[in-house]
Amino acid sequence: MTVTEIDELVKRILRGEVRLHEVEKHVKDSNVATRVRRRAIEEISHLDLSPLDDNVVDFNDVVGRNCENTIGCVKVPMGIAGPLKVRGDHASGEYLIPLATTEGALVASVNRGASAITESGGAVVKVLDDKITRAPVFKTPSLEKAVEFIEWVEDNFGKIKEVFESTTRHGRLLRIRPYVVGRTVFLRFEASSGDAMGMNMIVKATDEVSRFIHENLPWVENVSLSGNLCTDKKAAAINWVLGRGKSVIAEAVVSRETVEKKLKTTPDRIVEVVLRKLYLGSGRAGVLGGFNAHVANVIAALFLATGQDLAQVVDSSHCITYCEELDDGDLYISITLPTLEVGTVGGGTSLPTQRKALEIIGVAGGGEPPGTNALKFAEIVAATVLAGELSLLSALAAHHLADAHMRLGRKK
Amino acid sequence: MTVTEIDELVKRILRGEVRLHEVEKHVKDSNVATRVRRRAIEEISHLDLSPLDDNVVDFNDVVGRNCENTIGCVKVPMGIAGPLKVRGDHASGEYLIPLATTEGALVASVNRGASAITESGGAVVKVLDDKITRAPVFKTPSLEKAVEFIEWVEDNFGKIKEVFESTTRHGRLLRIRPYVVGRTVFLRFEASSGDAMGMNMIVKATDEVSRFIHENLPWVENVSLSGNLCTDKKAAAINWVLGRGKSVIAEAVVSRETVEKKLKTTPDRIVEVVLRKLYLGSGRAGVLGGFNAHVANVIAALFLATGQDLAQVVDSSHCITYCEELDDGDLYISITLPTLEVGTVGGGTSLPTQRKALEIIGVAGGGEPPGTNALKFAEIVAATVLAGELSLLSALAAHHLADAHMRLGRKK
Amino acid sequence: MTVTEIDELVKRILRGEVRLHEVEKHVKDSNVATRVRRRAIEEISHLDLSPLDDNVVDFNDVVGRNCENTIGCVKVPMGIAGPLKVRGDHASGEYLIPLATTEGALVASVNRGASAITESGGAVVKVLDDKITRAPVFKTPSLEKAVEFIEWVEDNFGKIKEVFESTTRHGRLLRIRPYVVGRTVFLRFEASSGDAMGMNMIVKATDEVSRFIHENLPWVENVSLSGNLCTDKKAAAINWVLGRGKSVIAEAVVSRETVEKKLKTTPDRIVEVVLRKLYLGSGRAGVLGGFNAHVANVIAALFLATGQDLAQVVDSSHCITYCEELDDGDLYISITLPTLEVGTVGGGTSLPTQRKALEIIGVAGGGEPPGTNALKFAEIVAATVLAGELSLLSALAAHHLADAHMRLGRKK
Amino acid sequence: MTVTEIDELVKRILRGEVRLHEVEKHVKDSNVATRVRRRAIEEISHLDLSPLDDNVVDFNDVVGRNCENTIGCVKVPMGIAGPLKVRGDHASGEYLIPLATTEGALVASVNRGASAITESGGAVVKVLDDKITRAPVFKTPSLEKAVEFIEWVEDNFGKIKEVFESTTRHGRLLRIRPYVVGRTVFLRFEASSGDAMGMNMIVKATDEVSRFIHENLPWVENVSLSGNLCTDKKAAAINWVLGRGKSVIAEAVVSRETVEKKLKTTPDRIVEVVLRKLYLGSGRAGVLGGFNAHVANVIAALFLATGQDLAQVVDSSHCITYCEELDDGDLYISITLPTLEVGTVGGGTSLPTQRKALEIIGVAGGGEPPGTNALKFAEIVAATVLAGELSLLSALAAHHLADAHMRLGRKK
């Protein structure tokens, strides 16, 4: 496309003849379309939008996959924490952790926690469960028909599984949990999804199954492909109780010496903060899954750096953090994440910078066998959360939080 | 710094003589330090990290404010939705909405909703409350002393307010809500914070007040500067009930014609989805504040684009979405956000691309008078959430979700 | 025991030589002991306690089973509602429902609802699940040992089941759900319990299993026989999501004529109340399982009349009530109770008056086969809850609540 | 009424000419009506219902106040615990506590806890807040009108208060908290209610205010007198956060010697149970307000004995129990009840046996000045809850629970 043609298109937008989301109808190349939209907005808003420009993102890969009506890129600083020693079933060794954030002190804090854990022998991590879920909602004529429906689903699980899996390469249907409210029926599909987080897969598969159900039971009406019992991107008891994504636990024993020298406090001071802040405080606040210090900070920074779905920070950050002083005076610390939704393929993971972040951790792309890369990543995420909790709890116990915020979170 | 000096520093890192977070001790310029770290990781991990490079971010502005141990930037595609007509007390007119996301279909969906709302006359928006909160936790000798403490706080509110406000230019202490559990006391400070989201301000101010308390009541021990009754970045009933950040409501009446022609469904179909998915489904799932379709998606994309704190997507996405068919057949839709934590100054808002996103909306920097820019922004965020809800609910009602996901969320 | 001996014993109590709970050491007959304690308190407090006297309760049956340190009986008025037509799998026919309450208007309200349902053909009821649960909590040396423990439990389920069932005649172990938090392990035992509510049974059985575990895995320490993941007598998401006791649903279609003539309102008015009160209101209030009008009232009155555990009103009253206007103008109403904890044997069910209440319903004692009486009872409870919801929602819709309360809840 | 007349009436019931709830139309005396209904049911069901007979309850006092369609009384054993030493602002001294229950071991357990607390100097108790609430729900034409409405309410608080208080002798309107969801408005009225629990009072008063609102703002439609933001008899975050009824805290320091000798365990064992069961367990279970051992048991038994509203056990049993080992080795224990709904007048408190229970405690009837008796009662309830928690936690720590249940909860 010539410069003149671009200019002409921008003018047509300004004249209202072409709308911003219609640019791709006139230019095939999404990089050019992105520039055209940016130029048009510059004219409309009298702004210089050149910072949004990006020289590594090919918008032809982006549009139709990750974003529409593109006008450029937002750029968020990425810092590095670690090395962090992890002793999981899939991750074993020391890892560098990229974190993208605009919150001063966060990277430094995780880095300090990682250092304390690593010098104490590392974080032990276990993945206890792994599944993605989606729950369409159906309307039936009556309670009796609702019960007939869920019995039919149970009886035909094999056939449903076949239909489900015909739409996906790596997805495997594990279980269907029915929920009935009067004559309304929700089916919560639980599936494994290889190295992908799995929402795209399961949307397609449950849609196909819904069609299959309707063919066989015409009196069952699919009201909505999602009935919010999934539950995606909301704080929900069902996820907290049944898990979603990876259910992961990490622990470490940090020597008293490390606590005192590196973290500038003592195990019993940390235990005191855990007790009054995480249990009495969170309990009194009526949290759902929020018995922790700042897990959402670490999850958000890791998710952003590695191309995860940022809206899933809502559910993925549910966590109970626990500390006790052991008989020998060392500090025991664990974090329990029942609903960590992560993947190493799909979503934003293939974007250039996000891919690099995954490569730094060593978990980019699909694993061999499929699923193992996502499991390895989940273990490293959990260990990083552990580091973040250890460091902030120590800072609170040592009354250093405000100081750190002042020093690192604000420009003088 | 010469190339040779840089090479030398990278080698020292590789030899373990300099650690990654110590680079700034050797190079003052954080842009150079960022490059040094990136080079070192390239050597360690055998990666080409050039995509992380960035030509608009000055890391000297970043380090010491937004991020440490920087190695570059993550880049997320930004799309544009709108124009969206907003009829608020602060925002009035049509706005372009930048959204940064890697989830295909999201921008297109919000765009469609914005178009439907705009052609129906726009979204009416009201901000009902505005405050940031922080709740330190204290230990007292006994229940009787705990009661004495909170009575002292009440009696000395004026003096405490003075101490609080001595640390901040725009922060104003509004109220202190005491919570007592046995002999443990939490004070939930509520403050206005001008155009900033306010966490940095309130951390500093409550720290100062804690010191003041200890000077006057030496038997009151400050256990932790945050006692989780704040509650920051966790799903918490206390925020849902009392509000945090901006409490905002948006509504629109969308003509039946628009629903049918643009959204390809009918008002009663949308109402049916709202009833069974948002109320029966979310109720059965045991959500906290999650009576909506996908508010977290819109909040996350807007927060990322405009430099908000991404971990606050957790609380800020709490929402009840509501629809009804009016007597004349039009669709009434509202969204209610009790805990929207946003700002137009501070945090990541001054980073180059984020600043541009705020400028596109027309809310960059401080308002005149202070606070009005953040209020205007909150109204536009709420209207955008309304657009996102309207569009997804319509897609679900029309059974287009899976199709859209397949078309826009995956590359053929 | 002679009157003189009784007098002497009372005097010794007054002199502090015998404490109130030691009376049975001096008199074997608990009826006499009850009278002695009552006499002593009359002397201490200068009261006439003769109303506490009771001529049908044999305290020798009570002490050592239902109550200690007995001084008599509390007496609560019992009213009768019904006949209520029930169409369940176990209950089929018209039933009279005894309700014990001190809240004016309650019995009349349930009676009115029962009448409306019965004349519309009755309530269809289904029991979807049935189990009692108990979750002891264990401490293990480390996360790795915690995982080893739960794997051992899975591998040895057959043997555990044997140990469990060796302690009980009707209890059957159905499933064990492990929950791990760091190195702390909770095992949620799910068991069927015949016609009993089952808590006594499962306490004994899990205690035996805990011993068995400790014998085999000496490094597993049983911290507490209940770890609150049971969850008994607290509002808990785990019950709401997984169910506890009976999971029961009841529905009815009430003709428009009945709604208008008997309930003095219209289906759309009722639907409006359901929408704004039960969903918007309860949602905004942040309820756990409380999407209903006054289920706890009905459950409490039925539980008290029939000798159920009154503290379980807390969990058993969780309910979603749902209404819609059908195409033909009739009213559809359903109630969904996931956690109804009831029994027809054990607990207070064998006390004379409570037994009579169960007999009036026709469900006293054990069923044939075992468990069927409790299932029948659960169906009737659900139908009664349906009647209560229908009636109160109608009263609210017709703005008759305050009037009824004034007329029936207060003496002129 | 002659025996023949009674016989005739029973026959007319059996012939379907008179319905059970119509008996009072034929006999004025409710004692006779009660007997007539009982006789009829005996005929219908072939049962001997004489145990339901009662010689102290005058059903003429009951019908029209506490119960309709009466057929007699349910009788529940009442035991006595204590003396329990209480050091409150209203209760001061040693109290005997009547508990009505069918759960074996409960009275003995509370008694043991009371003894331990009393010999350690008693329970310190504080009431921090006191109010009853009711929240009608209104529909307005639009969000803008909703905001206009709540501003009107704020501006006219004085006049509203006048209208409210014109309907009640002891009720005082304290505050109105508005909640807006789209164009739906909830007004949460908070009022003091003297010695009554207050629901009857506040229903009448808010009904009057609703009328007043409608007169002044005809475009405000009252949808329902209760909008579930009250929240009555449901587990609701709004009560947990804002309180309802009395907000009471009790604490005790129990000497290590008492813990060891009387409670057969050690402070650190109790602390361990509290940590893993009450915080990790309840947290993992997703409780709302359920961070305790068995508060609902004690509340239910006290409520039943003293004529409180049993459905309010649901909210009144919300509690955080907390323990720690003090430096000198003694045990610190506290319980925190934010939502204790109790009264000493109204409801079931004037029934003969319930009145006696209140007299035993020393809190029957209205206080001088009004309200002080209910406050005194609330303090004693809290102290009793403390005793119950201490005893059960000790039993769990000592692994005596199953034993006690077997010994006291079952007949050999």
PDB file of C-alpha atoms in Angstrom, chain D residues 81-262:
ATOM      1  CA  ALA D  81     -24.793 -25.527  83.054  1.00  0.00           C
ATOM      2  CA  GLY D  82     -22.799 -23.338  85.353  1.00  0.00           C
ATOM      3  CA  PRO D  83     -22.331 -21.435  87.513  1.00  0.00           C
ATOM      4  CA  LEU D  84     -20.473 -19.347  84.944  1.00  0.00           C
ATOM      5  CA  LYS D  85     -18.696 -16.221  86.081  1.00  0.00           C
ATOM      6  CA  VAL D  86     -19.259 -13.267  83.765  1.00  0.00           C
ATOM      7  CA  ARG D  87     -17.543  -9.862  83.933  1.00  0.00           C
ATOM      8  CA  GLY D  88     -19.452  -7.697  81.519  1.00  0.00           C
ATOM      9  CA  ASP D  89     -20.725  -4.148  81.581  1.00  0.00           C
ATOM     10  CA  HIS D  90     -24.255  -5.392  82.289  1.00  0.00           C
ATOM     11  CA  ALA D  91     -23.805  -8.932  83.596  1.00  0.00           C
ATOM     12  CA  SER D  92     -21.602  -9.289  86.594  1.00  0.00           C
ATOM     13  CA  GLY D  93     -21.534 -12.364  88.772  1.00  0.00           C
ATOM     14  CA  GLU D  94     -22.108 -16.096  88.465  1.00  0.00           C
ATOM     15  CA  TYR D  95     -24.957 -17.404  86.343  1.00  0.00           C
ATOM     16  CA  LEU D  96     -26.795 -20.672  85.842  1.00  0.00           C
ATOM     17  CA  ILE D  97     -27.389 -21.359  82.163  1.00  0.00           C
ATOM     18  CA  PRO D  98     -30.393 -23.398  80.980  1.00  0.00           C
ATOM     19  CA  LEU D  99     -29.823 -25.212  77.693  1.00  0.00           C
ATOM     20  CA  ALA D 100     -32.515 -27.133  75.813  1.00  0.00           C
ATOM     21  CA  THR D 101     -31.128 -29.753  73.509  1.00  0.00           C
ATOM     22  CA  THR D 102     -31.407 -33.315  72.284  1.00  0.00           C
ATOM     23  CA  GLU D 103     -27.687 -33.619  71.567  1.00  0.00           C
ATOM     24  CA  GLY D 104     -26.053 -35.727  74.220  1.00  0.00           C
ATOM     25  CA  ALA D 105     -22.852 -34.336  75.809  1.00  0.00           C
ATOM     26  CA  LEU D 106     -23.623 -30.709  74.964  1.00  0.00           C
ATOM     27  CA  VAL D 107     -24.787 -29.591  78.417  1.00  0.00           C
ATOM     28  CA  ALA D 108     -22.007 -31.528  80.123  1.00  0.00           C
ATOM     29  CA  SER D 109     -19.481 -29.955  77.773  1.00  0.00           C
ATOM     30  CA  VAL D 110     -20.641 -26.392  78.353  1.00  0.00           C
ATOM     31  CA  ASN D 111     -20.741 -27.109  82.056  1.00  0.00           C
ATOM     32  CA  ARG D 112     -17.131 -28.217  82.033  1.00  0.00           C
ATOM     33  CA  GLY D 113     -16.051 -25.138  80.086  1.00  0.00           C
ATOM     34  CA  ALA D 114     -18.015 -22.896  82.451  1.00  0.00           C
ATOM     35  CA  SER D 115     -16.280 -24.453  85.394  1.00  0.00           C
ATOM     36  CA  ALA D 116     -12.823 -23.929  83.882  1.00  0.00           C
ATOM     37  CA  ILE D 117     -13.573 -20.305  83.040  1.00  0.00           C
ATOM     38  CA  THR D 118     -15.119 -19.570  86.416  1.00  0.00           C
ATOM     39  CA  GLU D 119     -12.196 -20.966  88.354  1.00  0.00           C
ATOM     40  CA  SER D 120      -9.873 -18.873  86.146  1.00  0.00           C
ATOM     41  CA  GLY D 121     -11.636 -15.649  87.142  1.00  0.00           C
ATOM     42  CA  GLY D 122     -14.472 -15.550  84.673  1.00  0.00           C
ATOM     43  CA  ALA D 123     -15.169 -14.280  81.174  1.00  0.00           C
ATOM     44  CA  VAL D 124     -14.707 -10.628  80.270  1.00  0.00           C
ATOM     45  CA  VAL D 125     -17.430  -9.572  77.818  1.00  0.00           C
ATOM     46  CA  LYS D 126     -18.029  -6.431  75.764  1.00  0.00           C
ATOM     47  CA  VAL D 127     -20.950  -5.458  73.542  1.00  0.00           C
ATOM     48  CA  LEU D 128     -19.548  -3.271  70.738  1.00  0.00           C
ATOM     49  CA  ASP D 129     -22.650  -2.618  68.680  1.00  0.00           C
ATOM     50  CA  ASP D 130     -26.415  -3.114  68.900  1.00  0.00           C
ATOM     51  CA  LYS D 131     -28.998  -2.738  66.148  1.00  0.00           C
ATOM     52  CA  ILE D 132     -31.668  -4.600  64.254  1.00  0.00           C
ATOM     53  CA  THR D 133     -32.051  -4.129  60.520  1.00  0.00           C
ATOM     54  CA  ARG D 134     -34.585  -4.472  57.732  1.00  0.00           C
ATOM     55  CA  ALA D 135     -34.073  -3.576  54.081  1.00  0.00           C
ATOM     56  CA  PRO D 136     -37.060  -3.060  51.792  1.00  0.00           C
ATOM     57  CA  VAL D 137     -36.382  -3.045  48.062  1.00  0.00           C
ATOM     58  CA  PHE D 138     -37.657  -0.375  45.683  1.00  0.00           C
ATOM     59  CA  LYS D 139     -37.848   0.023  41.940  1.00  0.00           C
ATOM     60  CA  THR D 140     -37.230   3.420  40.373  1.00  0.00           C
ATOM     61  CA  PRO D 141     -37.571   4.541  36.755  1.00  0.00           C
ATOM     62  CA  SER D 142     -33.832   4.911  36.093  1.00  0.00           C
ATOM     63  CA  LEU D 143     -30.359   5.132  37.613  1.00  0.00           C
ATOM     64  CA  GLU D 144     -30.665   8.893  37.769  1.00  0.00           C
ATOM     65  CA  LYS D 145     -33.935   8.619  39.672  1.00  0.00           C
ATOM     66  CA  ALA D 146     -32.396   5.983  41.941  1.00  0.00           C
ATOM     67  CA  VAL D 147     -29.678   8.458  42.867  1.00  0.00           C
ATOM     68  CA  GLU D 148     -32.277  11.185  43.333  1.00  0.00           C
ATOM     69  CA  PHE D 149     -34.160   8.827  45.646  1.00  0.00           C
ATOM     70  CA  ILE D 150     -31.231   8.056  47.913  1.00  0.00           C
ATOM     71  CA  GLU D 151     -30.307  11.727  48.064  1.00  0.00           C
ATOM     72  CA  TRP D 152     -33.883  12.480  49.082  1.00  0.00           C
ATOM     73  CA  VAL D 153     -33.647   9.850  51.811  1.00  0.00           C
ATOM     74  CA  GLU D 154     -30.462  11.434  53.109  1.00  0.00           C
ATOM     75  CA  ASP D 155     -31.968  14.923  53.025  1.00  0.00           C
ATOM     76  CA  ASN D 156     -35.133  13.788  54.779  1.00  0.00           C
ATOM     77  CA  PHE D 157     -33.617  11.531  57.413  1.00  0.00           C
ATOM     78  CA  GLY D 158     -35.125  13.572  60.255  1.00  0.00           C
ATOM     79  CA  LYS D 159     -38.643  13.302  58.913  1.00  0.00           C
ATOM     80  CA  ILE D 160     -38.222   9.609  58.113  1.00  0.00           C
ATOM     81  CA  LYS D 161     -36.981   8.993  61.636  1.00  0.00           C
ATOM     82  CA  GLU D 162     -40.095  10.657  62.959  1.00  0.00           C
ATOM     83  CA  VAL D 163     -42.371   8.468  60.849  1.00  0.00           C
ATOM     84  CA  PHE D 164     -40.388   5.378  61.808  1.00  0.00           C
ATOM     85  CA  GLU D 165     -40.521   6.071  65.530  1.00  0.00           C
ATOM     86  CA  SER D 166     -44.193   7.000  65.491  1.00  0.00           C
ATOM     87  CA  THR D 167     -44.970   3.272  65.171  1.00  0.00           C
ATOM     88  CA  THR D 168     -42.931   2.010  68.114  1.00  0.00           C
ATOM     89  CA  ARG D 169     -42.346   2.640  71.775  1.00  0.00           C
ATOM     90  CA  HIS D 170     -38.732   1.517  72.091  1.00  0.00           C
ATOM     91  CA  GLY D 171     -37.460   1.457  68.509  1.00  0.00           C
ATOM     92  CA  ARG D 172     -35.053   4.245  67.482  1.00  0.00           C
ATOM     93  CA  LEU D 173     -33.900   4.686  63.896  1.00  0.00           C
ATOM     94  CA  LEU D 174     -30.118   4.951  63.889  1.00  0.00           C
ATOM     95  CA  ARG D 175     -29.108   4.992  60.257  1.00  0.00           C
ATOM     96  CA  ILE D 176     -30.235   4.167  56.712  1.00  0.00           C
ATOM     97  CA  ARG D 177     -27.691   2.578  54.383  1.00  0.00           C
ATOM     98  CA  PRO D 178     -28.712   2.751  50.735  1.00  0.00           C
ATOM     99  CA  TYR D 179     -27.600   0.118  48.201  1.00  0.00           C
ATOM    100  CA  VAL D 180     -28.208   0.705  44.509  1.00  0.00           C
ATOM    101  CA  VAL D 181     -28.111  -1.994  41.805  1.00  0.00           C
ATOM    102  CA  GLY D 182     -28.913  -0.387  38.458  1.00  0.00           C
ATOM    103  CA  ARG D 183     -32.259   1.274  39.104  1.00  0.00           C
ATOM    104  CA  THR D 184     -33.178  -0.995  42.023  1.00  0.00           C
ATOM    105  CA  VAL D 185     -32.687   0.538  45.473  1.00  0.00           C
ATOM    106  CA  PHE D 186     -32.380  -1.179  48.828  1.00  0.00           C
ATOM    107  CA  LEU D 187     -32.578   0.840  52.054  1.00  0.00           C
ATOM    108  CA  ARG D 188     -31.051  -0.952  55.013  1.00  0.00           C
ATOM    109  CA  PHE D 189     -32.694   0.525  58.109  1.00  0.00           C
ATOM    110  CA  GLU D 190     -30.676   0.136  61.305  1.00  0.00           C
ATOM    111  CA  ALA D 191     -32.539   0.646  64.574  1.00  0.00           C
ATOM    112  CA  SER D 192     -32.183   0.030  68.267  1.00  0.00           C
ATOM    113  CA  SER D 193     -35.045  -1.994  69.730  1.00  0.00           C
ATOM    114  CA  GLY D 194     -34.802  -1.927  73.516  1.00  0.00           C
ATOM    115  CA  ASP D 195     -35.045  -5.358  75.077  1.00  0.00           C
ATOM    116  CA  ALA D 196     -36.769  -6.927  72.076  1.00  0.00           C
ATOM    117  CA  MET D 197     -34.892  -8.678  69.299  1.00  0.00           C
ATOM    118  CA  GLY D 198     -36.767  -6.168  67.201  1.00  0.00           C
ATOM    119  CA  MET D 199     -37.953  -7.796  63.977  1.00  0.00           C
ATOM    120  CA  ASN D 200     -41.652  -7.206  64.627  1.00  0.00           C
ATOM    121  CA  MET D 201     -40.957  -3.593  65.525  1.00  0.00           C
ATOM    122  CA  ILE D 202     -38.836  -2.872  62.474  1.00  0.00           C
ATOM    123  CA  VAL D 203     -41.196  -4.606  60.054  1.00  0.00           C
ATOM    124  CA  LYS D 204     -44.003  -2.345  61.160  1.00  0.00           C
ATOM    125  CA  ALA D 205     -41.829   0.775  61.163  1.00  0.00           C
ATOM    126  CA  THR D 206     -40.261   0.263  57.735  1.00  0.00           C
ATOM    127  CA  ASP D 207     -43.670  -0.530  56.317  1.00  0.00           C
ATOM    128  CA  GLU D 208     -44.833   2.838  57.541  1.00  0.00           C
ATOM    129  CA  VAL D 209     -41.761   4.560  56.139  1.00  0.00           C
ATOM    130  CA  SER D 210     -42.299   2.819  52.786  1.00  0.00           C
ATOM    131  CA  ARG D 211     -45.761   4.294  52.675  1.00  0.00           C
ATOM    132  CA  PHE D 212     -44.343   7.705  53.530  1.00  0.00           C
ATOM    133  CA  ILE D 213     -41.799   7.413  50.738  1.00  0.00           C
ATOM    134  CA  HIS D 214     -44.445   6.464  48.228  1.00  0.00           C
ATOM    135  CA  GLU D 215     -46.562   9.441  49.215  1.00  0.00           C
ATOM    136  CA  ASN D 216     -43.672  11.805  48.621  1.00  0.00           C
ATOM    137  CA  LEU D 217     -42.041  10.078  45.672  1.00  0.00           C
ATOM    138  CA  PRO D 218     -44.863   8.359  43.794  1.00  0.00           C
ATOM    139  CA  TRP D 219     -42.415   7.120  41.142  1.00  0.00           C
ATOM    140  CA  VAL D 220     -40.664   4.968  43.769  1.00  0.00           C
ATOM    141  CA  GLU D 221     -42.303   1.557  43.832  1.00  0.00           C
ATOM    142  CA  ASN D 222     -41.903  -0.653  46.904  1.00  0.00           C
ATOM    143  CA  VAL D 223     -41.319  -4.126  45.456  1.00  0.00           C
ATOM    144  CA  SER D 224     -40.999  -5.980  48.746  1.00  0.00           C
ATOM    145  CA  LEU D 225     -40.884  -5.063  52.393  1.00  0.00           C
ATOM    146  CA  SER D 226     -37.737  -7.185  52.710  1.00  0.00           C
ATOM    147  CA  GLY D 227     -35.127  -7.112  49.982  1.00  0.00           C
ATOM    148  CA  ASN D 228     -32.762  -9.660  51.605  1.00  0.00           C
ATOM    149  CA  LEU D 229     -30.149  -7.039  52.397  1.00  0.00           C
ATOM    150  CA  CYS D 230     -31.456  -7.113  55.973  1.00  0.00           C
ATOM    151  CA  THR D 231     -30.261 -10.038  56.030  1.00  0.00           C
ATOM    152  CA  ASP D 232     -32.499 -12.171  58.214  1.00  0.00           C
ATOM    153  CA  LYS D 233     -31.918 -15.919  58.763  1.00  0.00           C
ATOM    154  CA  LYS D 234     -29.410 -16.438  55.976  1.00  0.00           C
ATOM    155  CA  ALA D 235     -25.625 -16.512  56.029  1.00  0.00           C
ATOM    156  CA  ALA D 236     -24.818 -13.109  54.542  1.00  0.00           C
ATOM    157  CA  ALA D 237     -21.612 -11.130  54.177  1.00  0.00           C
ATOM    158  CA  ILE D 238     -23.443  -7.896  54.897  1.00  0.00           C
ATOM    159  CA  ASN D 239     -24.202  -9.044  58.451  1.00  0.00           C
ATOM    160  CA  TRP D 240     -20.683 -10.371  58.934  1.00  0.00           C
ATOM    161  CA  VAL D 241     -19.222  -7.018  57.827  1.00  0.00           C
ATOM    162  CA  LEU D 242     -21.727  -4.545  59.295  1.00  0.00           C
ATOM    163  CA  GLY D 243     -23.075  -6.547  62.224  1.00  0.00           C
ATOM    164  CA  ARG D 244     -26.692  -7.267  63.164  1.00  0.00           C
ATOM    165  CA  GLY D 245     -28.265  -7.628  66.574  1.00  0.00           C
ATOM    166  CA  LYS D 246     -25.590  -7.434  69.220  1.00  0.00           C
ATOM    167  CA  SER D 247     -21.885  -7.498  68.306  1.00  0.00           C
ATOM    168  CA  VAL D 248     -20.293  -9.165  71.306  1.00  0.00           C
ATOM    169  CA  ILE D 249     -16.825 -10.380  72.248  1.00  0.00           C
ATOM    170  CA  ALA D 250     -15.848 -12.552  75.204  1.00  0.00           C
ATOM    171  CA  GLU D 251     -12.435 -13.592  76.402  1.00  0.00           C
ATOM    172  CA  ALA D 252     -10.847 -15.523  79.239  1.00  0.00           C
ATOM    173  CA  VAL D 253      -7.381 -16.423  80.397  1.00  0.00           C
ATOM    174  CA  VAL D 254      -7.438 -20.017  81.592  1.00  0.00           C
ATOM    175  CA  SER D 255      -4.548 -21.102  83.761  1.00  0.00           C
ATOM    176  CA  ARG D 256      -2.323 -23.864  82.440  1.00  0.00           C
ATOM    177  CA  GLU D 257      -3.143 -25.843  85.558  1.00  0.00           C
ATOM    178  CA  THR D 258      -6.862 -25.710  84.848  1.00  0.00           C
ATOM    179  CA  VAL D 259      -6.291 -26.678  81.227  1.00  0.00           C
ATOM    180  CA  GLU D 260      -4.259 -29.668  82.300  1.00  0.00           C
ATOM    181  CA  LYS D 261      -6.309 -30.831  85.305  1.00  0.00           C
ATOM    182  CA  LYS D 262      -9.848 -30.040  84.258  1.00  0.00           C
TER     183      LYS D 262
END
